[in-house]
Short mmCIF file of C-alpha atoms in Angstrom, two decimals:
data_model
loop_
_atom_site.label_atom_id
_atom_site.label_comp_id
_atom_site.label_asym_id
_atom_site.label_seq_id
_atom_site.Cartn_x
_atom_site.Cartn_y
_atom_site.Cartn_z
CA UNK A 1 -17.03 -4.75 25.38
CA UNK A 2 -16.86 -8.38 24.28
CA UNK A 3 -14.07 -8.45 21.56
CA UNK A 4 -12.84 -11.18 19.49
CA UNK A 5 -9.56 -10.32 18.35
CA UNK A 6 -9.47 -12.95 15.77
CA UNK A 7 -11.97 -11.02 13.80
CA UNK A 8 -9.78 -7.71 13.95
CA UNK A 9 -6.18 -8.60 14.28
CA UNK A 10 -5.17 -8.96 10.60
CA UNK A 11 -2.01 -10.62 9.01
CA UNK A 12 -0.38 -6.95 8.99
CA UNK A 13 -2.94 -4.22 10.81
CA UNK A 14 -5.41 -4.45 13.32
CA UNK A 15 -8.93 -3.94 11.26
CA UNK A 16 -12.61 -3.79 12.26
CA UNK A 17 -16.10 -2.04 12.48
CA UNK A 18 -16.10 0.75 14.90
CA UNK A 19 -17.90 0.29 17.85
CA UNK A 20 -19.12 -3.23 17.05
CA UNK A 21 -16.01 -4.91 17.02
CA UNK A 22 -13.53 -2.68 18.46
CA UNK A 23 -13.87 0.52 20.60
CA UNK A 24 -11.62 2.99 22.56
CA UNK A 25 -11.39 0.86 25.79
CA UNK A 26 -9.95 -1.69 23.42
CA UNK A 27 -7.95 0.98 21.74
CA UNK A 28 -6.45 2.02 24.94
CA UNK A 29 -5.57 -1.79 25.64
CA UNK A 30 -4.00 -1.87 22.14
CA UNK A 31 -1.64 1.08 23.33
CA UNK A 32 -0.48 -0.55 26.40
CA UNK A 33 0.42 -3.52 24.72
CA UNK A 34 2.18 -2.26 21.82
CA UNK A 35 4.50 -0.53 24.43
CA UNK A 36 5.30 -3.89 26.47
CA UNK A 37 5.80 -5.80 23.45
CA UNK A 38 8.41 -3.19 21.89
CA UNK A 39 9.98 -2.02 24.88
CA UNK A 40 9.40 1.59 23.84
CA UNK A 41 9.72 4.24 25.99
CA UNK A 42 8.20 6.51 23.30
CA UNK A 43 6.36 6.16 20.81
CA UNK A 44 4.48 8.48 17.83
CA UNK A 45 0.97 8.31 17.04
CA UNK A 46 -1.20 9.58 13.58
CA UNK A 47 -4.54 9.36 12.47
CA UNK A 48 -6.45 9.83 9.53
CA UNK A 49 -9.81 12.06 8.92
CA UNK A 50 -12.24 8.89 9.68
CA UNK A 51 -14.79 10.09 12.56
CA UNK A 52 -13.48 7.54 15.28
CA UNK A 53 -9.71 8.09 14.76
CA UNK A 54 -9.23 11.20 16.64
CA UNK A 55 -10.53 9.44 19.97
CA UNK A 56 -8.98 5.94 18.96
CA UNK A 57 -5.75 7.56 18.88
CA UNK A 58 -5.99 9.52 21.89
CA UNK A 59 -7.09 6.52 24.03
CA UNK A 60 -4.30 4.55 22.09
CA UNK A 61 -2.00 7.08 23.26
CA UNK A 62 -3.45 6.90 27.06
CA UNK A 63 -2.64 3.14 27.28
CA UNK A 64 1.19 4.26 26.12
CA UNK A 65 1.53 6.56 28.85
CA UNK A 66 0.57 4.44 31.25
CA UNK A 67 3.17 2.10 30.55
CA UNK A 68 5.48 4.91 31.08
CA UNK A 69 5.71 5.62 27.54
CA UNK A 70 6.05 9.18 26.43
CA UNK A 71 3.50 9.82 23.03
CA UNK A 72 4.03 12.38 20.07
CA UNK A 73 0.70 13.34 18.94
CA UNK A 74 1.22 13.82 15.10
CA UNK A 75 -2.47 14.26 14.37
CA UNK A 76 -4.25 14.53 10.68
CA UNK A 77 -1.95 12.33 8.79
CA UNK A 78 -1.11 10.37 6.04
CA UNK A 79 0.01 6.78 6.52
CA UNK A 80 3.24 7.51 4.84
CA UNK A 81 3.70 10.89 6.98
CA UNK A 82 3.51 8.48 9.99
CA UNK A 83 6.09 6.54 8.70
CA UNK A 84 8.34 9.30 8.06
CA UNK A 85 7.55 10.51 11.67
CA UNK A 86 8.60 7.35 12.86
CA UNK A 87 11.83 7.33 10.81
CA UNK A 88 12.69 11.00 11.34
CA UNK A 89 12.15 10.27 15.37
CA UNK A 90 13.34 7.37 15.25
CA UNK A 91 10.22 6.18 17.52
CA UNK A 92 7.47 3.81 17.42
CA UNK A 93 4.75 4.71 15.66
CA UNK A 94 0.63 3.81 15.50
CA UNK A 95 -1.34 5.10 12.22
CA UNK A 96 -5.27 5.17 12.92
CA UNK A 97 -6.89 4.33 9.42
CA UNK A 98 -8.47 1.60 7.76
CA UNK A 99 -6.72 3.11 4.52
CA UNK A 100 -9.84 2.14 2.22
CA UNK A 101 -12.53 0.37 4.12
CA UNK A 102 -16.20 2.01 4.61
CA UNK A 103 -16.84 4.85 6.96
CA UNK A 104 -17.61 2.21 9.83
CA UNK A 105 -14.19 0.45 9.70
CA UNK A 106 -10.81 1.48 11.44
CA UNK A 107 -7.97 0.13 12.38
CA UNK A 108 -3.98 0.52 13.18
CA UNK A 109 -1.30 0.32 11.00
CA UNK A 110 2.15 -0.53 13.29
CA UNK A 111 5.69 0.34 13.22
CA UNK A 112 9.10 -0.11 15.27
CA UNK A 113 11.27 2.50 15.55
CA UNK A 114 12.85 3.57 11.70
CA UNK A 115 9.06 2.83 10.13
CA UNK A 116 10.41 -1.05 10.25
CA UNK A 117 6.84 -2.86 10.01
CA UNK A 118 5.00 -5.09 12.44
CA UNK A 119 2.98 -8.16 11.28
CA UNK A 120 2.04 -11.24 13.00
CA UNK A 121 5.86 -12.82 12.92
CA UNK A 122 7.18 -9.58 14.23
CA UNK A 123 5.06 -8.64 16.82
CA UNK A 124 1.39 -8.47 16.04
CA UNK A 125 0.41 -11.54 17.35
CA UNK A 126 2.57 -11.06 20.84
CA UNK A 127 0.22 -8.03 21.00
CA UNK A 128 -2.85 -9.65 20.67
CA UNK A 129 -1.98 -12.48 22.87
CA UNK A 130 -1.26 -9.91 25.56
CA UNK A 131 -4.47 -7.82 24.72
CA UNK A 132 -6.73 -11.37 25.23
CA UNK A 133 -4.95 -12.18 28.10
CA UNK A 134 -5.61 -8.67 29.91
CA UNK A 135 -9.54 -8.73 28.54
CA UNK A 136 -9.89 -12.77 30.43
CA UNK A 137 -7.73 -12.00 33.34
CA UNK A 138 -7.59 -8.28 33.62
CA UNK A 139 -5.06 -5.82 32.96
CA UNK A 140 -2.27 -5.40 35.67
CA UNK A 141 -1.18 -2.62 37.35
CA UNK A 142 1.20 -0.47 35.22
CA UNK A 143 4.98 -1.50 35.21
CA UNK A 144 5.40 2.18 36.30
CA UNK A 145 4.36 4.30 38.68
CA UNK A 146 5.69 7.61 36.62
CA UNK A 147 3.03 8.14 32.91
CA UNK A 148 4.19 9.20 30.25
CA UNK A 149 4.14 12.61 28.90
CA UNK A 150 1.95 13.41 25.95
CA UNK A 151 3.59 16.28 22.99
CA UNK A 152 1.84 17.50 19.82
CA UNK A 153 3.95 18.02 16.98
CA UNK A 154 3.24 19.02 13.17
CA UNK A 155 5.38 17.04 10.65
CA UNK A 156 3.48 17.55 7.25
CA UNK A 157 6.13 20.31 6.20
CA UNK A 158 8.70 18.36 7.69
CA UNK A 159 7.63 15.37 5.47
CA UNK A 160 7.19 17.66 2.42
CA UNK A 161 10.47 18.45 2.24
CA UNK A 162 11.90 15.45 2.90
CA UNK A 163 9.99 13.51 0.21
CA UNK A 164 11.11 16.91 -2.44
CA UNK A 165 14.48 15.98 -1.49
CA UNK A 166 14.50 12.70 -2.99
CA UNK A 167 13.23 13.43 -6.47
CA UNK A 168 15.15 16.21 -8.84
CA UNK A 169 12.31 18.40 -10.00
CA UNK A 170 14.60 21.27 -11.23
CA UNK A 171 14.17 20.76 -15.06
CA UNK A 172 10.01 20.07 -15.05
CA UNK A 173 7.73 22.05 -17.45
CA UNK A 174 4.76 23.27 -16.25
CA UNK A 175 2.16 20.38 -15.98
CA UNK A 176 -1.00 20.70 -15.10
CA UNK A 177 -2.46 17.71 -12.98
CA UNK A 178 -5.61 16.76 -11.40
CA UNK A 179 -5.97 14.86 -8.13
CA UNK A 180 -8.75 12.94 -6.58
CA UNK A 181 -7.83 12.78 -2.92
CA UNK A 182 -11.39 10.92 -2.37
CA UNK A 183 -11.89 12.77 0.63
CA UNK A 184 -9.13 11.35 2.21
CA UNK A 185 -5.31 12.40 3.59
CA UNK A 186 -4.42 13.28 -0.33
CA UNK A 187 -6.63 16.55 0.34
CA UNK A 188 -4.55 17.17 3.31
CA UNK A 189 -0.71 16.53 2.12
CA UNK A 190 -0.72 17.22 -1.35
CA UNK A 191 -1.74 21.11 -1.31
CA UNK A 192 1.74 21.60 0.70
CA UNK A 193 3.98 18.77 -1.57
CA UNK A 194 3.00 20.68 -4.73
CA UNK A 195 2.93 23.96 -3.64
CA UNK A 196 6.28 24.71 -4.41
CA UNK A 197 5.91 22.57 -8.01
CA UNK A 198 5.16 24.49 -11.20
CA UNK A 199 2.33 22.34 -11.45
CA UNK A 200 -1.46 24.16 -12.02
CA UNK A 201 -3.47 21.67 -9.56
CA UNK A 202 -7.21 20.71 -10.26
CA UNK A 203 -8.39 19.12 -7.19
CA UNK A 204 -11.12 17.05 -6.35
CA UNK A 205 -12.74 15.42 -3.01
CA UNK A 206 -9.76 17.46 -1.04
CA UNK A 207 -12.36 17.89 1.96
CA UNK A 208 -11.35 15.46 4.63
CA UNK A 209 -14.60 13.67 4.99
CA UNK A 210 -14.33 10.04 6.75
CA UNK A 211 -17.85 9.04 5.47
CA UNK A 212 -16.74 8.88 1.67
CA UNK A 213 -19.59 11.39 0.43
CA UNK A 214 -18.16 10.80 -3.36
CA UNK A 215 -17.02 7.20 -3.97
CA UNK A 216 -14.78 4.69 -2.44
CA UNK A 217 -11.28 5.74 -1.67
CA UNK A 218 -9.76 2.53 -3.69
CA UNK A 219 -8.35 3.86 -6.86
CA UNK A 220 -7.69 -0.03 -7.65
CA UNK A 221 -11.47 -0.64 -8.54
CA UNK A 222 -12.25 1.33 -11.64
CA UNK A 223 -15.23 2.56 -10.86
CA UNK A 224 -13.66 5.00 -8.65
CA UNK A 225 -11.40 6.46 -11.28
CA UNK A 226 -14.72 7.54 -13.41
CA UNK A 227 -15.00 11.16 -11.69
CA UNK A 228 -11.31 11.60 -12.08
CA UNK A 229 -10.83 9.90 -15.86
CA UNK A 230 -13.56 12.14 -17.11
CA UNK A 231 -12.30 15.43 -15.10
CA UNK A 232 -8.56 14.72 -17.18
CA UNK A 233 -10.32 14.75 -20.58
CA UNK A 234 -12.52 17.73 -19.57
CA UNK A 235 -9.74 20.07 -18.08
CA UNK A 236 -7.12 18.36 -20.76
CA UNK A 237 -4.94 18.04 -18.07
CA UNK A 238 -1.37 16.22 -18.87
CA UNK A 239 -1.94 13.60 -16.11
CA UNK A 240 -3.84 12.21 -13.42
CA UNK A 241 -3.14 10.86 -9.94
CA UNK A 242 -5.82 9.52 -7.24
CA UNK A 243 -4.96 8.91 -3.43
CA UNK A 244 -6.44 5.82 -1.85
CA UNK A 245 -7.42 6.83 1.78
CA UNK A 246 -4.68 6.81 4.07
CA UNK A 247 -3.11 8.33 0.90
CA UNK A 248 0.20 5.27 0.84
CA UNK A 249 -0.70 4.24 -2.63
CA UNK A 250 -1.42 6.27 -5.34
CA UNK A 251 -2.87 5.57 -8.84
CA UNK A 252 -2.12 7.42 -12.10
CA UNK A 253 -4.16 8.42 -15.05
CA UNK A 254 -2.58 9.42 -18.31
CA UNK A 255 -3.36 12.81 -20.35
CA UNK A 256 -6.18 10.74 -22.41
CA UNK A 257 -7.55 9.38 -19.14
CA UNK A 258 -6.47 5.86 -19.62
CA UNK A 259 -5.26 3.95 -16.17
CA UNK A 260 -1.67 3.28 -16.33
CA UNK A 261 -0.72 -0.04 -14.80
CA UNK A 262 1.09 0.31 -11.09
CA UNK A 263 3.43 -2.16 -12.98
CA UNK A 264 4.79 0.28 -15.26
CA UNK A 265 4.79 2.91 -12.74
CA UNK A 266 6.60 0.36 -10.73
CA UNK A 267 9.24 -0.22 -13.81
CA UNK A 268 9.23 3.65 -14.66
CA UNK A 269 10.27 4.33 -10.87
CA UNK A 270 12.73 1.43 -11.04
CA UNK A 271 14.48 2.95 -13.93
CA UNK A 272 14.92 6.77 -12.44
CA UNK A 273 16.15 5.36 -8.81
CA UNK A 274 18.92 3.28 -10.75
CA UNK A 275 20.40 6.31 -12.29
CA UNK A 276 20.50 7.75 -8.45
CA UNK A 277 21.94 4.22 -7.53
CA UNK A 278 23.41 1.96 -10.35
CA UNK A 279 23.67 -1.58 -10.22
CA UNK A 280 21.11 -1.19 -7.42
CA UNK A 281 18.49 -4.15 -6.34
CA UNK A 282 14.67 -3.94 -6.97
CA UNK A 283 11.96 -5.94 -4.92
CA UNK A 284 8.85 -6.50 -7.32
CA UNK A 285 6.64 -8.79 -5.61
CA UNK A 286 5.34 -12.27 -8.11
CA UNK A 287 2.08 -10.43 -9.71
CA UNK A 288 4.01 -7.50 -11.30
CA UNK A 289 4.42 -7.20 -14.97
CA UNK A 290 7.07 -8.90 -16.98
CA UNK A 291 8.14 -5.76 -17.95
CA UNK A 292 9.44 -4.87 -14.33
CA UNK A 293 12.51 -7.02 -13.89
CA UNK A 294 12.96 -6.51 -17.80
CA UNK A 295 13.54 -2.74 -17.29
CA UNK A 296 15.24 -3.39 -14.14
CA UNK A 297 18.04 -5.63 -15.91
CA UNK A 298 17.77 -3.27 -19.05
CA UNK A 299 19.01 -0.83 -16.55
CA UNK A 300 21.53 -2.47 -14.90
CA UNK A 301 19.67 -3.42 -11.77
CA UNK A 302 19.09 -6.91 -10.38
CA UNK A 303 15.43 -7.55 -10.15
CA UNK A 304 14.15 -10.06 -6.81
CA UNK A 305 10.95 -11.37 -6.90
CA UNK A 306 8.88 -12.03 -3.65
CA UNK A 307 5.69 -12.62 -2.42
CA UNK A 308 2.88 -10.50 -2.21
CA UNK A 309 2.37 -8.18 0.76
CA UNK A 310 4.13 -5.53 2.14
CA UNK A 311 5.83 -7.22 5.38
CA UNK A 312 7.44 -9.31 2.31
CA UNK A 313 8.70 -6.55 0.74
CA UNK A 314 9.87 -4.99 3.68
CA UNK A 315 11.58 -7.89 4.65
CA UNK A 316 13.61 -8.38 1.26
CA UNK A 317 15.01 -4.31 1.37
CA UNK A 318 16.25 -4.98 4.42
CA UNK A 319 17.86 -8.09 3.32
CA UNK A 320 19.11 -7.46 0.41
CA UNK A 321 19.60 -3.09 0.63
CA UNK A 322 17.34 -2.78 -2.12
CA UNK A 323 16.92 0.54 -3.22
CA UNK A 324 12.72 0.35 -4.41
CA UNK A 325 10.00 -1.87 -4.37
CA UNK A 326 6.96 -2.34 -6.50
CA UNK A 327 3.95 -3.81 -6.14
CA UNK A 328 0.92 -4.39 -8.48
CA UNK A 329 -1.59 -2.94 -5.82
CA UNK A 330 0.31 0.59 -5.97
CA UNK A 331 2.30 0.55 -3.19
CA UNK A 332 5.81 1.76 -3.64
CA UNK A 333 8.88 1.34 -1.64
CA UNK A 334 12.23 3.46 -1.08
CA UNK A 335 15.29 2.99 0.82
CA UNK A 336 15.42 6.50 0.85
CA UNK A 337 12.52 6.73 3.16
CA UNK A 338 13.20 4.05 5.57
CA UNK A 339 12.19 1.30 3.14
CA UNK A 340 8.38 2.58 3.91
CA UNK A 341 5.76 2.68 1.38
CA UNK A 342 4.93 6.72 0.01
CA UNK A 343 2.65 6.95 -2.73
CA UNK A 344 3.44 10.60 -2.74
CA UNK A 345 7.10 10.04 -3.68
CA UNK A 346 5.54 7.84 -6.61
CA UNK A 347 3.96 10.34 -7.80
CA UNK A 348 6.51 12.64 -7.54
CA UNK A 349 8.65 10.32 -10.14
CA UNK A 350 5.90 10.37 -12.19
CA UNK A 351 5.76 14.33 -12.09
CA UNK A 352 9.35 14.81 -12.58
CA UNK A 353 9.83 11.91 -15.47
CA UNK A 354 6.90 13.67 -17.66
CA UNK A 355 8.21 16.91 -16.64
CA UNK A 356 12.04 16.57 -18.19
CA UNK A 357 10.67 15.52 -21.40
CA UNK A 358 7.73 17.03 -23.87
CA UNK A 359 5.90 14.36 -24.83
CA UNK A 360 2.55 12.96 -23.35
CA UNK A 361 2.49 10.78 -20.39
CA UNK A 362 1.23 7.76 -22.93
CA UNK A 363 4.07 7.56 -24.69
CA UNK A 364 6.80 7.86 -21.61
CA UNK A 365 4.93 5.23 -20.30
CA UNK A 366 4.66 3.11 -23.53
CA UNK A 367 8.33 1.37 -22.92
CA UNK A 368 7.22 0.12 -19.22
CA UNK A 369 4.09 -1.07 -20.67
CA UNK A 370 4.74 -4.41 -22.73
CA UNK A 371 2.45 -6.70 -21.87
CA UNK A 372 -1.42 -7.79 -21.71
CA UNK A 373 -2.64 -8.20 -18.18
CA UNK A 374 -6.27 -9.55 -16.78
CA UNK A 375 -5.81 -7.43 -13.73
CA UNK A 376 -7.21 -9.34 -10.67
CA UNK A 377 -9.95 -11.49 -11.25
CA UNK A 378 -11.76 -13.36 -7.97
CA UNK A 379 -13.39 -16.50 -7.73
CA UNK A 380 -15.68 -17.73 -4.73
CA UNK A 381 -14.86 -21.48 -4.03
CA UNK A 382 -15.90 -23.68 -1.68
CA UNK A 383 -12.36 -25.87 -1.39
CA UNK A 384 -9.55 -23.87 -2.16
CA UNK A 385 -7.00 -26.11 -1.76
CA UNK A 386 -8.72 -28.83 -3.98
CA UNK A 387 -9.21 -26.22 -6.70
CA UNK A 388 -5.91 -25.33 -6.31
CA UNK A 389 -4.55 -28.89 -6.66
CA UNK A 390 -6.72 -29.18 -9.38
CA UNK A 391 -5.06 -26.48 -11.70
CA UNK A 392 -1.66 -27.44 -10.94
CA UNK A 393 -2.76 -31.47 -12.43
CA UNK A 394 -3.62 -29.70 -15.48
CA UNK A 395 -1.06 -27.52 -16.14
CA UNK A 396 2.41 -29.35 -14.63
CA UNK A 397 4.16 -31.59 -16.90
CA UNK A 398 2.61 -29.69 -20.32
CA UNK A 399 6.04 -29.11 -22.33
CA UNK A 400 7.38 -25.58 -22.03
CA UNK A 401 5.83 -25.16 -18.39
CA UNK A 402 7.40 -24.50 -15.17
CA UNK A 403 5.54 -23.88 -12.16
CA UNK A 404 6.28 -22.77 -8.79
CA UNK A 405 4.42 -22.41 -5.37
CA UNK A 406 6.41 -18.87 -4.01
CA UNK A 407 3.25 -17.47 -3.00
CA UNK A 408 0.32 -19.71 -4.33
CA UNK A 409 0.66 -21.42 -7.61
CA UNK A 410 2.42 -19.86 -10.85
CA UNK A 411 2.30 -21.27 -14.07
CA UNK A 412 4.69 -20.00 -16.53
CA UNK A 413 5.47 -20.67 -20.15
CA UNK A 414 7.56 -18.47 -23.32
CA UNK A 415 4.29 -16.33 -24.12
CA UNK A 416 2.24 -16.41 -20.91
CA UNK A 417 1.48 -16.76 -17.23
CA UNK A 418 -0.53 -16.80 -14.02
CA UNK A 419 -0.65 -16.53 -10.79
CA UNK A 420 -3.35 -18.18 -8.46
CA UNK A 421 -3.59 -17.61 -4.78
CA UNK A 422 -6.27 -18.10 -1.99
CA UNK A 423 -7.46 -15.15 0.20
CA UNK A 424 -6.18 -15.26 3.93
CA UNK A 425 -9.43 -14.07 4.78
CA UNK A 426 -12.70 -15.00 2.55
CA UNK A 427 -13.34 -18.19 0.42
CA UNK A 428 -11.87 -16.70 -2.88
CA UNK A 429 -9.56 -17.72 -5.17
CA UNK A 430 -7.28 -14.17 -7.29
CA UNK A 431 -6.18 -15.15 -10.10
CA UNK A 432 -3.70 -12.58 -12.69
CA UNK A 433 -2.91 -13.87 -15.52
CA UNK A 434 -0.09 -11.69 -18.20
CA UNK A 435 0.69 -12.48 -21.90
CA UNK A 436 2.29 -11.03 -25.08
CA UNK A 437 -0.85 -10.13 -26.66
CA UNK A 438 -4.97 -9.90 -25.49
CA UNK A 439 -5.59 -13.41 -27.14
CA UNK A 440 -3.39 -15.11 -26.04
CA UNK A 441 -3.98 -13.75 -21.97
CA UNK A 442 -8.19 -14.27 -22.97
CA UNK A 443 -7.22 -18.01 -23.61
CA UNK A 444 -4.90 -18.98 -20.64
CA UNK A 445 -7.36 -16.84 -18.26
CA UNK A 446 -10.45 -18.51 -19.17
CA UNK A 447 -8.51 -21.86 -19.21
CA UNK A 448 -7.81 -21.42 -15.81
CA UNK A 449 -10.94 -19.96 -14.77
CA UNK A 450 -12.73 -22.83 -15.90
CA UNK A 451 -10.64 -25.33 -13.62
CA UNK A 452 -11.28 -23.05 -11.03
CA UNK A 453 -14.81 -22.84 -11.29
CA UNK A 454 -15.79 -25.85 -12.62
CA UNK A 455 -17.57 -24.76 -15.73
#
């Protein structure tokens, strides 16, 4: 096929319609190159329940053995059961999934040895740059004349254990909790992470089922926590938790059905692993909640603030031996497990923390939850950089307001602020705005909104 990587190679994943823009030839391609850029002489390979990903992966696998590379076939997976593959192994690793994206898409989520995460600085663009050299000129003969042996190996009870290692669930009540899996890898991990939990589990959309029969498997957009919201109430459950696809993040619903920010599950998580490690450090990336490096100092903890994206994150545990990381799009980050994202080991916090205590899950999570927020709010423009420019005119200078341009622009006074930031990839601007009260957040969001938009 004709590819254009530029269309598919992302800033952290490769990413694209499935056979349109990327196929198994390519796929195998992808393999070969991911071993000559590492150096690996094996690697360990996952996919999720999408209908392309069990070929993908096998032809991703092919190109690895060719290169002399010998390939662990992990099979059905979740993203973070990769990762723990690849730290456990201490190999390489490739996760087939395009995590939330329609039925058509798929894509691969890379790793170095230890889960440590490849982007575009650390070896995703050497990869492509190989792959479009191969597709002009041709690939050339293998390095080796000896392939690679191919293994299958299960690690989902493996990874259970591991993640109920990290969290102390001796002294939890029964609970009774419902999960959407949305079809995805949730329906395939959780059944053998809670098993052992005295936890009565209500499941929904647990049937692997890559074409998304039910809704979207983004628990960030509302609309597909409806099922799950109302299915709380009904069964008057005590909480409840919804997978994203690849079934990394994880979103949680209290006992009334009410979404609870991934900002105060971030600060509720901080809190727990500083009583494991005091005086630890925290990574929250620049669109968290206030309330995040609030609970982190109440705690004892020094909170670091980065940029968004997960190859940031990544990138500041390493440097600085943090011991979590939070994000506001639900992704959640331990030392503990290779500094990898696990939305399972989240939840598992979240379990154990309602679980020592008898109240409801709306009033643990009361103290984490200070603030207003707008949640993420898009606008299509046609200069972003002029618009951009634009809102920092208005606001810099105004008494009481410091900016700074960590990741985009952020505007920040006593009683409010915002973040605005371009998309890498469309003609949008994402603005989050937080304040100490609705009216106030109502006020500075439209403020800005009206810069941006020109109304």
């Amino acid at each position: 096929m004709t590819a254009d990587l530029s269309q598919i190679v992302k800033a952290y994943d490769v990413r694209g319609v499935v056979p349109d823009q990327w196929d198994e030839d390519l796929a195998e391609l992808f393999g070969a190159a991911f071993v000559h850029v590492t150096g690996a002489d094996a690697i360990v390979v996952g996919h999720d329940m999408r209908p392309s990903s069990p070929g993908l992966s096998r032809a991703f696998a092919h190109g690895a053995m060719g290169r002399g590379a010998h390939v662990t076939l992990i099979g059905l997976c979740s993203t973070d059961q990769l990762y723990f593959a690849s730290g456990k192994l201490d190999l390489p690793g490739a996760m087939f999934t395009a995590s939330h994206n329609p039925a058509q898409y798929n894509g691969i989520k890379l790793c170095r040895a230890g889960a440590a995460p490849v982007g575009q600085d650390s070896g995703l663009a050497d990869i492509r740059a190989l792959v479009e050299d191969w597709l002009e000129h041709g690939t050339p003969p293998a390095p080796t004349i000896v392939p690679g042996k191919l293994t299958e190996q299960d690690t989902l009870t493996d990874y259970a254990a591991h993640l109920l290692s990290l969290v102390d669930l001796s002294a939890m009540r029964p609970l009774k909790v419902v999960v959407d899996a949305g079809n995805g890898m949730g329906g395939h991990t959780v059944p053998t992470v809670f098993q052992s939990l005295p936890v009565t589990l209500v499941p929904m959309y647990f049937e692997l089922d890559g074409t998304f029969p039910n809704h979207e498997a983004n628990p960030l957009d509302p609309a597909n926590i409806v099922d799950l919201q109302a299915r709380v109430r009904s069964e008057g459950a005590d909480l409840g938790v919804a997978f994203d696809g690849d079934a990394d993040r994880c979103f949680v619903v209290d006992e009334r059905g009410e979404g609870i920010s991934p900002s105060a599950i971030t600060a509720l998580v901080a809190a727990r692993e500083l009583a494991k490690h005091p005086g630890g450090t925290v990574i929250h990336n620049l669109i968290t909640s206030w309330s995040v490096p609030e609970v982190v100092r109440e705690n004892g903890g020094t909170p670091v603030r980065t940029r968004v994206g997960h190859s940031f994150i990544k990138g500041e545990m390493a440097r600085t031996g943090a011991i979590f990381g939070g994000e506001h799009s639900a992704h959640y980050y331990f030392r503990d497990f290779w500094n990898a994202d696990t939305g399972m080991l989240a939840a598992l916090h979240v379990l154990a923390a309602l679980g020592e205590q008898d109240g409801p899950l709306s009033g643990l999570v009361a103290q984490y939850d200070r603030y207003t927020g707008s949640g993420e709010v898009n606008s299509t423009v046609d200069d972003q950089a002029g618009r951009m420019a634009a809102v920092k005119a208005a606001f810099e200078g105004r008494e009481g307001v410091t900016t700074d341009e960590l990741d985009g622009l952020t505007v920040s006074t006593a009683d409010w602020w915002f973040n605005l930031r371009p998309s890498n990839t469309e003609p949008l601007l994402r603005l989050n705005v937080e304040a100490r009260d609705e009216a106030t957040m109502a006020k500075a969001r439209d403020e800005v909104l009206g810069l941006v938009r020109g109304t």
